[in-house]
JSON list of C-alpha atoms in Angstrom, two decimals:
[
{"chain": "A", "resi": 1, "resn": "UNK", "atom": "CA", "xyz": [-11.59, -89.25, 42.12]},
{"chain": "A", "resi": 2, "resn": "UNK", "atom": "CA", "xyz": [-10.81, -88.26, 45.36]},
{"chain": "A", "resi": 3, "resn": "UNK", "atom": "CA", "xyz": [-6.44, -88.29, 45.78]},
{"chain": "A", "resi": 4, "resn": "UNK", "atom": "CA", "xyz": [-4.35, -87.27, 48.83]},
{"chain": "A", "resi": 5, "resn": "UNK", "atom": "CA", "xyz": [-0.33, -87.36, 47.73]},
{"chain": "A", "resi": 6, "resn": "UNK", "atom": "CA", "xyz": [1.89, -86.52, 50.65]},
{"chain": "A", "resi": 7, "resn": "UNK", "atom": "CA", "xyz": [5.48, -85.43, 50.28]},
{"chain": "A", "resi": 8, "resn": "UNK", "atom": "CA", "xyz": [8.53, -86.24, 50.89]},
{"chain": "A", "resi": 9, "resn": "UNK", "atom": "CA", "xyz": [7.67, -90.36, 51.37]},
{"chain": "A", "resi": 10, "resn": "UNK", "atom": "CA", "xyz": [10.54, -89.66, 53.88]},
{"chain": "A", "resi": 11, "resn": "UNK", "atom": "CA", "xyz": [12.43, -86.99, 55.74]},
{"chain": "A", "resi": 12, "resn": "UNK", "atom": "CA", "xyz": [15.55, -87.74, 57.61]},
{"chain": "A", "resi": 13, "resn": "UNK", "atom": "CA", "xyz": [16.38, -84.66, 60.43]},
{"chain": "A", "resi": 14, "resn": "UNK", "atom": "CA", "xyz": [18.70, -83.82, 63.33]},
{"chain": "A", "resi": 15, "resn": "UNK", "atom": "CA", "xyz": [17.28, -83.77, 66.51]},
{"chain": "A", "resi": 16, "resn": "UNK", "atom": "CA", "xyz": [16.35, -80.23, 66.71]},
{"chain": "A", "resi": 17, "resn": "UNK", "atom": "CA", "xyz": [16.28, -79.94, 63.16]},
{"chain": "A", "resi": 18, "resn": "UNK", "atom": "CA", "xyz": [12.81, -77.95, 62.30]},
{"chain": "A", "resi": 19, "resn": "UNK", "atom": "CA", "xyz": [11.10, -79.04, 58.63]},
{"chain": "A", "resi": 20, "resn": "UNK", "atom": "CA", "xyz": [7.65, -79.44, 57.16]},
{"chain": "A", "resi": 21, "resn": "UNK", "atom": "CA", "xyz": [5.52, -82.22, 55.68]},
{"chain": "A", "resi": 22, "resn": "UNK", "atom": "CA", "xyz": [3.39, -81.48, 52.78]},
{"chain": "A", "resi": 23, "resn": "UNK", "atom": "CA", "xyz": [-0.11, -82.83, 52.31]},
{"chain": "A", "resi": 24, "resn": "UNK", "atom": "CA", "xyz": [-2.44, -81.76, 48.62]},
{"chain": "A", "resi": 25, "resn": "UNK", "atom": "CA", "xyz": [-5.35, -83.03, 48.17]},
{"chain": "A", "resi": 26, "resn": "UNK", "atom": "CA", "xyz": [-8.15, -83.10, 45.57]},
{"chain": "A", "resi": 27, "resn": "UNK", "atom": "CA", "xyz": [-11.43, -83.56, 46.58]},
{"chain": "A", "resi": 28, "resn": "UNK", "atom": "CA", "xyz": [-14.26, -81.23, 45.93]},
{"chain": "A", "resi": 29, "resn": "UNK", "atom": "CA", "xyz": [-15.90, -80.05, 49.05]},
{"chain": "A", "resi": 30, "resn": "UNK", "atom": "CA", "xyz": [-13.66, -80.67, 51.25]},
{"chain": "A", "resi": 31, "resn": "UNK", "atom": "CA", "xyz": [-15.64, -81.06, 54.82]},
{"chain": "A", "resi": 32, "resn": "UNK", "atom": "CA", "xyz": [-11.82, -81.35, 56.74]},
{"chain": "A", "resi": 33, "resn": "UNK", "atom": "CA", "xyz": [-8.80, -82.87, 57.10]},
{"chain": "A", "resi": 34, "resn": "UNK", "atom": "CA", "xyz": [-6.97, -85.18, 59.64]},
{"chain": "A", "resi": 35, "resn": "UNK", "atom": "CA", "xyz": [-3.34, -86.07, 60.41]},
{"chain": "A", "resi": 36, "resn": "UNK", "atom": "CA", "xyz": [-2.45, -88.99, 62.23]},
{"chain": "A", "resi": 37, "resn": "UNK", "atom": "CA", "xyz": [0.52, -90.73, 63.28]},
{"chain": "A", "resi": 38, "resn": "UNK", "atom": "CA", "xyz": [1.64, -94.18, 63.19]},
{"chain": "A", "resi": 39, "resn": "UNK", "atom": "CA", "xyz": [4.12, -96.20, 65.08]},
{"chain": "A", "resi": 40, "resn": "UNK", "atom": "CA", "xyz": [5.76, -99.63, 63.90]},
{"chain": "A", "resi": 41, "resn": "UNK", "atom": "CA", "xyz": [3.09, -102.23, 64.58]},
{"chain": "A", "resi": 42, "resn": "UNK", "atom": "CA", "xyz": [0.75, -99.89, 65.84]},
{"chain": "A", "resi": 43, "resn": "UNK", "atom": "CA", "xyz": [-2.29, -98.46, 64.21]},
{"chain": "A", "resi": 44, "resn": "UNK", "atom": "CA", "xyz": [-2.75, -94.92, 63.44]},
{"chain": "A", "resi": 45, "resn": "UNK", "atom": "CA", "xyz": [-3.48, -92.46, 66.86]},
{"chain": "A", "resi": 46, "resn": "UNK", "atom": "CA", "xyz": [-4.97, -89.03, 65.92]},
{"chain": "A", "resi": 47, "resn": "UNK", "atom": "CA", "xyz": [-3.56, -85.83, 65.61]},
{"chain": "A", "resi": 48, "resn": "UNK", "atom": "CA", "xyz": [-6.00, -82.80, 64.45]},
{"chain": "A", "resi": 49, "resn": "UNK", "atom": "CA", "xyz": [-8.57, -82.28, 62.23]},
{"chain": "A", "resi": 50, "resn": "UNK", "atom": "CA", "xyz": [-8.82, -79.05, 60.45]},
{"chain": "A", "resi": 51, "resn": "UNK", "atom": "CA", "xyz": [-12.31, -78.11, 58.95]},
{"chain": "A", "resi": 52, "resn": "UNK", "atom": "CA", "xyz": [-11.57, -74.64, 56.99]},
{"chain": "A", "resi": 53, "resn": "UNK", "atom": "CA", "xyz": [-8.44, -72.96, 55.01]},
{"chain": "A", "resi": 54, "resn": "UNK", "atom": "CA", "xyz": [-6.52, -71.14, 57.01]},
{"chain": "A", "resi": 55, "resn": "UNK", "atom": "CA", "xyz": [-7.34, -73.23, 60.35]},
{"chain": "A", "resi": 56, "resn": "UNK", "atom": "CA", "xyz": [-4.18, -73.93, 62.57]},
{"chain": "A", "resi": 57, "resn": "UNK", "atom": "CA", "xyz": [-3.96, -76.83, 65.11]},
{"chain": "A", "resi": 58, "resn": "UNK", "atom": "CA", "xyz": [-0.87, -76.86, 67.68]},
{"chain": "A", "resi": 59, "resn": "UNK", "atom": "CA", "xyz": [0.04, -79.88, 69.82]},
{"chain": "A", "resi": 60, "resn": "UNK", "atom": "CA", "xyz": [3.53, -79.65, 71.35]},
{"chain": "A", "resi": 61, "resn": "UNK", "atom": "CA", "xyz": [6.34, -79.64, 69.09]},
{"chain": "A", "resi": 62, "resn": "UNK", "atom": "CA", "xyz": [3.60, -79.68, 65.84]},
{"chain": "A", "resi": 63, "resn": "UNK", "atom": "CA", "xyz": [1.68, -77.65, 63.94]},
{"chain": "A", "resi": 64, "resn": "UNK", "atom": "CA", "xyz": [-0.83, -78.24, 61.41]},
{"chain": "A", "resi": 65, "resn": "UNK", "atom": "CA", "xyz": [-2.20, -75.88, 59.55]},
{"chain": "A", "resi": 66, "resn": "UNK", "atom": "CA", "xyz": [-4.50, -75.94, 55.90]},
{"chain": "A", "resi": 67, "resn": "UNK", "atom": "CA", "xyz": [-5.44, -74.30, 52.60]},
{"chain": "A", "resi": 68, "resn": "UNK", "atom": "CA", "xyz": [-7.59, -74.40, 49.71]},
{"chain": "A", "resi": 69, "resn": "UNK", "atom": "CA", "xyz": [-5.33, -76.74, 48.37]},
{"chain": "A", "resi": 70, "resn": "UNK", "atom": "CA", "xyz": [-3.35, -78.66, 50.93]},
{"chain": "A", "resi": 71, "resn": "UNK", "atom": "CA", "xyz": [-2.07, -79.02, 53.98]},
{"chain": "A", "resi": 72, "resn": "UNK", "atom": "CA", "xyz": [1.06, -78.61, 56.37]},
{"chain": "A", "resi": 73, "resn": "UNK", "atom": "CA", "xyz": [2.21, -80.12, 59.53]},
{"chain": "A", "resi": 74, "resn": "UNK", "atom": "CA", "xyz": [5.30, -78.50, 61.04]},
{"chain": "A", "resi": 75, "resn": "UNK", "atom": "CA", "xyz": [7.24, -79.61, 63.28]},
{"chain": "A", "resi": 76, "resn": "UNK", "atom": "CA", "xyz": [9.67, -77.73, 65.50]},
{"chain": "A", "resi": 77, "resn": "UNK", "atom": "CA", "xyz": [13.10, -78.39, 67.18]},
{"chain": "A", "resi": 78, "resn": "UNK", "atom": "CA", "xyz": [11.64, -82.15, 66.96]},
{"chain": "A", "resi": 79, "resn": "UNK", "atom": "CA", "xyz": [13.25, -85.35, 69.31]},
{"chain": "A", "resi": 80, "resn": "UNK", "atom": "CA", "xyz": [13.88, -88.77, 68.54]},
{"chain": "A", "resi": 81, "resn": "UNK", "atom": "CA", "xyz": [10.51, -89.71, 69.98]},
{"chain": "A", "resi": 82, "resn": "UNK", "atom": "CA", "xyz": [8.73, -87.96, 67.10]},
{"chain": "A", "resi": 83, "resn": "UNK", "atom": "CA", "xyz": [10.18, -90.47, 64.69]},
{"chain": "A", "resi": 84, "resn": "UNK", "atom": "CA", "xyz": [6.70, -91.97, 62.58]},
{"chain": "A", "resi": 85, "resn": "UNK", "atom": "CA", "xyz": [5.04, -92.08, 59.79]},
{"chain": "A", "resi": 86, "resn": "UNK", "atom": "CA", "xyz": [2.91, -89.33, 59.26]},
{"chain": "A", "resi": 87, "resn": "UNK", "atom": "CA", "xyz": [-0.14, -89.66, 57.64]},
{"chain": "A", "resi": 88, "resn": "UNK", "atom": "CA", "xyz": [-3.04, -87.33, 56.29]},
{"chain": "A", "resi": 89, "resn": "UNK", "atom": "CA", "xyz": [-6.40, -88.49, 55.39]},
{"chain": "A", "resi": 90, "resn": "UNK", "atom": "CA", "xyz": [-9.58, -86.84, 53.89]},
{"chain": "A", "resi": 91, "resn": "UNK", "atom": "CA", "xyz": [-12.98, -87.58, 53.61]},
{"chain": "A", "resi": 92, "resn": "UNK", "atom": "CA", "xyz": [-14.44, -89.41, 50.37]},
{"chain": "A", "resi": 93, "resn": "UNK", "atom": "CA", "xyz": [-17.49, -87.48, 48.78]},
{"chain": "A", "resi": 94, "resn": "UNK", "atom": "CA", "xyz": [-18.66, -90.98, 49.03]},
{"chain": "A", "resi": 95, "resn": "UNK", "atom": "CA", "xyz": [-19.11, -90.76, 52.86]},
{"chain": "A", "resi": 96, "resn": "UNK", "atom": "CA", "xyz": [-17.48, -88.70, 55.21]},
{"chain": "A", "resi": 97, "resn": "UNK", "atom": "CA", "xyz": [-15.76, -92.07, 57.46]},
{"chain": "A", "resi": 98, "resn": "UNK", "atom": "CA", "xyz": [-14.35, -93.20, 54.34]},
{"chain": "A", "resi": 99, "resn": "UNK", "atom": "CA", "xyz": [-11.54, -91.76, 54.69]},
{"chain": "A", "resi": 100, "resn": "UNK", "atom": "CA", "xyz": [-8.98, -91.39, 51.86]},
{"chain": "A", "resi": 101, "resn": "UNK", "atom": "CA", "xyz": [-4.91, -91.55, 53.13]},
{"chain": "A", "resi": 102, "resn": "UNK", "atom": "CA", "xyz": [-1.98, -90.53, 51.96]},
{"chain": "A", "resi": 103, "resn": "UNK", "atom": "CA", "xyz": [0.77, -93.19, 51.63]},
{"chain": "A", "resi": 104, "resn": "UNK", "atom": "CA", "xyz": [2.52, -90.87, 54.30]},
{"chain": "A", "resi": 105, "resn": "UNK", "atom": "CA", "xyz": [5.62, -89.30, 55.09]},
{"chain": "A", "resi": 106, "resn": "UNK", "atom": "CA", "xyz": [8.15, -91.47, 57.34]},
{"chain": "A", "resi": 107, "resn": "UNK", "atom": "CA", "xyz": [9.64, -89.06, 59.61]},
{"chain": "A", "resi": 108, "resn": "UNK", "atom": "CA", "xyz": [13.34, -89.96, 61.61]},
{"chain": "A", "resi": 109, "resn": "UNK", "atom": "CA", "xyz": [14.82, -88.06, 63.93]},
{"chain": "A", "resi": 110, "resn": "UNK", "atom": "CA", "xyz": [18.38, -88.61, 64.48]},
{"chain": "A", "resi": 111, "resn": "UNK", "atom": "CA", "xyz": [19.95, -87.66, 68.33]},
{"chain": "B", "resi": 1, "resn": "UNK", "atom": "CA", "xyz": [-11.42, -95.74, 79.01]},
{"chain": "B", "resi": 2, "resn": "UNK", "atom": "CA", "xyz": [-10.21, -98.90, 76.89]},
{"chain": "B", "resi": 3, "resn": "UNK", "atom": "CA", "xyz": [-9.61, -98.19, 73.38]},
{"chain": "B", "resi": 4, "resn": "UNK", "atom": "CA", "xyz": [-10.39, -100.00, 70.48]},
{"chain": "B", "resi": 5, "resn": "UNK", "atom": "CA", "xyz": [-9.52, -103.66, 70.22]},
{"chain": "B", "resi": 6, "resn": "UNK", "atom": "CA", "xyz": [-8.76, -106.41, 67.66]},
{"chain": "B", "resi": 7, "resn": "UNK", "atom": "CA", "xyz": [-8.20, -109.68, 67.77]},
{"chain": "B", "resi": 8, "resn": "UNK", "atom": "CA", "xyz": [-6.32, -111.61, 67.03]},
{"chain": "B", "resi": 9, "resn": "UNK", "atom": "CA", "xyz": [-3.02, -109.55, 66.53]},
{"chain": "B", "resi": 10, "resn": "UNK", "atom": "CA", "xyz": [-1.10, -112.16, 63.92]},
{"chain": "B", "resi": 11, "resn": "UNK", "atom": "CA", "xyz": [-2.95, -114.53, 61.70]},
{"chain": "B", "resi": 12, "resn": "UNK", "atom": "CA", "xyz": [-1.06, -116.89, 59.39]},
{"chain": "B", "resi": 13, "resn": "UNK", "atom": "CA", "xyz": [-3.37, -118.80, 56.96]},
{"chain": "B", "resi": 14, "resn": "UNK", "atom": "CA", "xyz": [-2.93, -120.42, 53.66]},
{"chain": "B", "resi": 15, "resn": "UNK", "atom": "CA", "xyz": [-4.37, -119.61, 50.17]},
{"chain": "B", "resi": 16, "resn": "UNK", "atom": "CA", "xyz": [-8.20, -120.80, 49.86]},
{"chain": "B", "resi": 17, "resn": "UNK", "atom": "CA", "xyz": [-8.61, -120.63, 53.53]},
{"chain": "B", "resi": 18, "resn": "UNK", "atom": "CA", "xyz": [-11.02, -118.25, 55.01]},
{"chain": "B", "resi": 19, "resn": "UNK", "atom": "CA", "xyz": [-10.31, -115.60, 58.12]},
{"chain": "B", "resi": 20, "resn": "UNK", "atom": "CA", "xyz": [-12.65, -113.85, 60.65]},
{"chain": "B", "resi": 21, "resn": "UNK", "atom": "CA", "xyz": [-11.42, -110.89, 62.35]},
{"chain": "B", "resi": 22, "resn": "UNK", "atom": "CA", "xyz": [-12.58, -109.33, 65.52]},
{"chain": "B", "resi": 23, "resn": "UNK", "atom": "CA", "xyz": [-13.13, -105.48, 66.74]},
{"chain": "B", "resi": 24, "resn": "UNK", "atom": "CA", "xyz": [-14.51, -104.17, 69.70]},
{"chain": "B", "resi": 25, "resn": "UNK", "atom": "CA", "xyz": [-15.10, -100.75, 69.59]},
{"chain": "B", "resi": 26, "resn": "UNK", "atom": "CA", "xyz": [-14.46, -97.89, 72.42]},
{"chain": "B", "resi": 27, "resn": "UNK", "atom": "CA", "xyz": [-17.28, -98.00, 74.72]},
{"chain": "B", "resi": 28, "resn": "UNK", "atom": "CA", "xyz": [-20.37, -95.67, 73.55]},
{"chain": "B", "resi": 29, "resn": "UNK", "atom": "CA", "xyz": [-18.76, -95.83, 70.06]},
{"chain": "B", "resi": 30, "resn": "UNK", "atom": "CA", "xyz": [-21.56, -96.70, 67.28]},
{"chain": "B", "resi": 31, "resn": "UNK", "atom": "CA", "xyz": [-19.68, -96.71, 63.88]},
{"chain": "B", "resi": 32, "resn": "UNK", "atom": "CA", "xyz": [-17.08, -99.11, 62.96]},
{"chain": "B", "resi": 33, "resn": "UNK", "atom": "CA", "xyz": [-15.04, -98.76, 59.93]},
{"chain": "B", "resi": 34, "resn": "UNK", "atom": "CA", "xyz": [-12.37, -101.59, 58.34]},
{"chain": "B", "resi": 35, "resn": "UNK", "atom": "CA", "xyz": [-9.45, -100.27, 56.46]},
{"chain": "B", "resi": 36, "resn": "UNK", "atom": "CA", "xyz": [-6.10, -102.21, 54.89]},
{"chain": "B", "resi": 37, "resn": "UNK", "atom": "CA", "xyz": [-2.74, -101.09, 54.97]},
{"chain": "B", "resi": 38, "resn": "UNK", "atom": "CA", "xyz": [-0.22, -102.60, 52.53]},
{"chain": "B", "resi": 39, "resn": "UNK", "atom": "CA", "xyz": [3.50, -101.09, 51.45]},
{"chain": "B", "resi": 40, "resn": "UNK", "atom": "CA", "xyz": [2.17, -100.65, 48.45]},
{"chain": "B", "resi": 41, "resn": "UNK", "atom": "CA", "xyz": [-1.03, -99.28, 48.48]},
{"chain": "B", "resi": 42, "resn": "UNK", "atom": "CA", "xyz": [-1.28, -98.03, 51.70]},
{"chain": "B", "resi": 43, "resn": "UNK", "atom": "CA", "xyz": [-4.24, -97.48, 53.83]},
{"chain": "B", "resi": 44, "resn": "UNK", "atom": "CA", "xyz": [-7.31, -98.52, 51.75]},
{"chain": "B", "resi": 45, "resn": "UNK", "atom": "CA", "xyz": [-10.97, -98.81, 52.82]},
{"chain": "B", "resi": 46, "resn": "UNK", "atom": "CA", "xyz": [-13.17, -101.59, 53.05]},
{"chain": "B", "resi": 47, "resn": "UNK", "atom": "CA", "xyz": [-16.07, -100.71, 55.11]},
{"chain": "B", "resi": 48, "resn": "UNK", "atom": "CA", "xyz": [-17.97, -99.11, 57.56]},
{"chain": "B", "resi": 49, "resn": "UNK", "atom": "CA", "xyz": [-20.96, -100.01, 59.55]},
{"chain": "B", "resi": 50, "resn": "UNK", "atom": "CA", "xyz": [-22.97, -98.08, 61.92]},
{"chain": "B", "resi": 51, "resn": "UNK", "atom": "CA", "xyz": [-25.80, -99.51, 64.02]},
{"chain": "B", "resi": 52, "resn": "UNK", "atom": "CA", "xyz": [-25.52, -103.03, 62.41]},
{"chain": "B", "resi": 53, "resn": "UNK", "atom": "CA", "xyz": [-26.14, -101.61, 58.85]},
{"chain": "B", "resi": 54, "resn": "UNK", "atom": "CA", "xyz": [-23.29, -101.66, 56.05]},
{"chain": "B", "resi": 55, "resn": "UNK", "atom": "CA", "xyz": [-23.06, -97.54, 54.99]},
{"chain": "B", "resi": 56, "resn": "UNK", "atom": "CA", "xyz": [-20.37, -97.42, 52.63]},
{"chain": "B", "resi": 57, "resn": "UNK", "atom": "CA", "xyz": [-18.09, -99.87, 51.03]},
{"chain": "B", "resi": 58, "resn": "UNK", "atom": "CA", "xyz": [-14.71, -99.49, 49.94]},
{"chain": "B", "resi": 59, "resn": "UNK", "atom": "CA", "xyz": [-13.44, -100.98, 46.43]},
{"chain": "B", "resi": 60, "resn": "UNK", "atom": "CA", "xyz": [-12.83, -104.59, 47.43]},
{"chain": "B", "resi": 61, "resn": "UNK", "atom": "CA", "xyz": [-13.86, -108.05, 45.60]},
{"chain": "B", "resi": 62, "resn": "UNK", "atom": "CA", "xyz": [-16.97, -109.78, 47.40]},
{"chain": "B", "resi": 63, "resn": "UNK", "atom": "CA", "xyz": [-14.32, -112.29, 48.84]},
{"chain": "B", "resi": 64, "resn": "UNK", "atom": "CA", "xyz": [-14.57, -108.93, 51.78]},
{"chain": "B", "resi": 65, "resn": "UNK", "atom": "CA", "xyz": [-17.41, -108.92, 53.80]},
{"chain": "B", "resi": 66, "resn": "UNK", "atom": "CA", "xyz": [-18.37, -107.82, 57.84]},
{"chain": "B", "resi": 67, "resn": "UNK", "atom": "CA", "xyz": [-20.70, -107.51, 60.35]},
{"chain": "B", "resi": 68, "resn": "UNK", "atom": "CA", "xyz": [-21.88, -105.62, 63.60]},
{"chain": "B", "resi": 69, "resn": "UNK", "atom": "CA", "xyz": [-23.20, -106.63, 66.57]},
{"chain": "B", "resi": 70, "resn": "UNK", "atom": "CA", "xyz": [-25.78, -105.41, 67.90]},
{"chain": "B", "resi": 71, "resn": "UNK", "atom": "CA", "xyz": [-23.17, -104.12, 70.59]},
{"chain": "B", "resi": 72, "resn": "UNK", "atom": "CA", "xyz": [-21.31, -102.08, 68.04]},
{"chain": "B", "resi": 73, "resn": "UNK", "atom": "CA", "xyz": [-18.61, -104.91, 68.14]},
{"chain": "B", "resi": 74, "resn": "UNK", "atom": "CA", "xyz": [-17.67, -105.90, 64.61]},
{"chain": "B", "resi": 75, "resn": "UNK", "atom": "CA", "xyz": [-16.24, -108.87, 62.62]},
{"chain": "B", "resi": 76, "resn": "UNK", "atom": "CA", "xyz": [-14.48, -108.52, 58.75]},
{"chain": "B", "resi": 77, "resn": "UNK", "atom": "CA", "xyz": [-14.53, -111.93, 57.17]},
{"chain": "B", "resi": 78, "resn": "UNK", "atom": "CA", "xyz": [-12.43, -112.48, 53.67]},
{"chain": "B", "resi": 79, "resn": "UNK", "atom": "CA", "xyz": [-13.43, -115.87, 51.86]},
{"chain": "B", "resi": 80, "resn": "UNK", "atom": "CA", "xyz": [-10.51, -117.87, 49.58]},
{"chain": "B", "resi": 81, "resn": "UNK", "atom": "CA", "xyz": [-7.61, -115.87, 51.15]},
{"chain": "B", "resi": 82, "resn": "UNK", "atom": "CA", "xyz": [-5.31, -114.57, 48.10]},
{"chain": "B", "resi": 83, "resn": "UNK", "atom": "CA", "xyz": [-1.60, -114.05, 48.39]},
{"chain": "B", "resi": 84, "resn": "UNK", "atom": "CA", "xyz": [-2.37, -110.78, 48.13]},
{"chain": "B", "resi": 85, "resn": "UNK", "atom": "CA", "xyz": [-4.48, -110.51, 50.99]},
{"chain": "B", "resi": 86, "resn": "UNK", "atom": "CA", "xyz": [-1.64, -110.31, 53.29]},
{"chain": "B", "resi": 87, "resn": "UNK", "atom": "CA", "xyz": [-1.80, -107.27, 54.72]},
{"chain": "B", "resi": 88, "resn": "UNK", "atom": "CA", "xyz": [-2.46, -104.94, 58.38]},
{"chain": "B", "resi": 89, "resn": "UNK", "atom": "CA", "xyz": [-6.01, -105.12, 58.38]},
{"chain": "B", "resi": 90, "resn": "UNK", "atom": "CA", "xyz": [-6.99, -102.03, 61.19]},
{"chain": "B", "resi": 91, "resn": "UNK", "atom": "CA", "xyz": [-10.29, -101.67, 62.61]},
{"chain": "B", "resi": 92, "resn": "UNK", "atom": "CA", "xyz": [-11.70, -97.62, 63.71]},
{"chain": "B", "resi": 93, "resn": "UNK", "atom": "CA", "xyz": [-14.46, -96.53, 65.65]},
{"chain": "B", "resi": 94, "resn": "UNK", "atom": "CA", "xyz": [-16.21, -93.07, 66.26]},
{"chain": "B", "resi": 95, "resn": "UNK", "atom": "CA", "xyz": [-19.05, -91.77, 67.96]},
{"chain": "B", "resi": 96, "resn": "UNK", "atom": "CA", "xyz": [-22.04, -91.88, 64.99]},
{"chain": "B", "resi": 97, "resn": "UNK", "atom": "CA", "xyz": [-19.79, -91.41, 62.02]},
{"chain": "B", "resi": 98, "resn": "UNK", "atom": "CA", "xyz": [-19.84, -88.23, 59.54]},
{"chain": "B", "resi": 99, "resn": "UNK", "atom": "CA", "xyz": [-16.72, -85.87, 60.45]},
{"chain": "B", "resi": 100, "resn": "UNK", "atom": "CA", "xyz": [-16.31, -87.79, 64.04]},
{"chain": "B", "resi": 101, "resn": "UNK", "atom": "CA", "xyz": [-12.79, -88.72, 64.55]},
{"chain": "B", "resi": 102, "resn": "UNK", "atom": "CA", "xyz": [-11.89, -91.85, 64.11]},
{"chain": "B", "resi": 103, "resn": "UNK", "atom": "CA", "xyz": [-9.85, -94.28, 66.69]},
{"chain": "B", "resi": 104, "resn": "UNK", "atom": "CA", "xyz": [-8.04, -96.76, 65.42]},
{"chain": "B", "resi": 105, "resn": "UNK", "atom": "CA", "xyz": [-6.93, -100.33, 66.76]},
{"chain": "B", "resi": 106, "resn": "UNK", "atom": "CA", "xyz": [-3.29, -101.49, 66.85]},
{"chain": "B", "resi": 107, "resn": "UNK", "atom": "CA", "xyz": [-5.05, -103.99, 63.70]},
{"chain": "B", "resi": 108, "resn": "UNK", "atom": "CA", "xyz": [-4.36, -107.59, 62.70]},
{"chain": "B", "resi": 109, "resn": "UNK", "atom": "CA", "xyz": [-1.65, -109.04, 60.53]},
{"chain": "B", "resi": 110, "resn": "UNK", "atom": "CA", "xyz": [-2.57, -111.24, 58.58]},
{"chain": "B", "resi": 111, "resn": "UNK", "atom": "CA", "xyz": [0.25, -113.48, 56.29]},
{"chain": "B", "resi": 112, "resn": "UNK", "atom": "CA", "xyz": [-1.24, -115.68, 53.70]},
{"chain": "B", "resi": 113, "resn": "UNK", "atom": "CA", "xyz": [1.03, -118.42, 52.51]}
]
């Protein structure tokens, strides 16, 4: 059965602090992987997708980057504004847009 | 370019009711997929159609069905509403499908008393 277990569920940092969220997967044939980001009452807004280990994605203060087995998104000297939930999803063998989530990591980012 | 949409945002029914939810898709968008997000179990899903044709389903009771228009706009209907249906129900749309990203609405709450 296809899993995706993110960790920590949640990460508490300074403002400036740098850290990393962890995302492993087991799927076979893995055709990618995306990270998204949610908001309070909002619904998820994408991130990256990586297709292949060893695959890095940067977007301003993050980077994602992927293995055989999972996946990381780092962030650097992060702000308050990056405080979400991060999430990571995979594709289901069962059809690539069924996508299987993580239960996340809730990032805060203290000033 | 308008993203995707769902209506209505809150939705408070009682047990044994039924609900229809809405979801207009981002223009030129073909494949609509249903998810739901609880505390507990997190993003789940429930469907996706593409084209008005049902191409995968998630593990949910029959109680969970949906729809597309032929304008790619699509509707998620759940029959006899369970306390546990309460839930953020979010709507995603992509280009054809496969490894296309997909866009997701701000979703619908919906609180079942």
């Amino acid at each position: 059965e296809d899993q995706v277990t993110q960790s920590p569920e949640a990460l508490r940092l300074q403002e400036g602090e740098s850290s990393s969220l962890n995302c492993s997967y087991t799927v076979s044939g893995l055709r990618g992987l995306f990270w998204y980001r949610q908001d309070p009452g909002k619904g998820p807004e994408f991130l990256f997708t990586l297709y292949s280990a060893g695959e890095e994605k940067e977007k301003e203060r993050l980077k994602a980057t992927l293995t055989k087995k999972e996946s990381f998104l780092h962030i650097t000297a992060p702000k308050p504004e990056d405080s979400a939930t991060y999430l990571c999803a995979v594709p289901s063998n069962q059809g690539a847009q069924k996508l299987v989530f993580g239960q996340g990591t809730r990032l805060t980012i203290n000033p | 370019k308008a993203g995707v949409t769902q209506t209505p945002r809150y939705l408070i029914k009682t047990r044994g009711q039924q609900v229809t939810l809405s979801c207009s898709p981002i223009s030129g968008h073909r494949s609509v997929s249903w998810y739901q997000q609880t505390p507990g179990q997190g993003l789940q899903f429930l469907f996706e159609y593409f084209s008005e044709t049902q191409r995968n389903k998630g593990n949910f009771p029959g109680r969970f069905s949906g729809r597309q228009f032929s304008n790619s706009r699509s509707e998620m209907n759940v029959s006899t509403l369970e306390l546990g249906d309460s839930a953020l129900y979010l709507c995603a749309s992509s280009l054809t499908g496969g490894m296309d990203i997909q866009y997701f609405g701000a979703g619908t709450r919906l609180s079942v008393l």
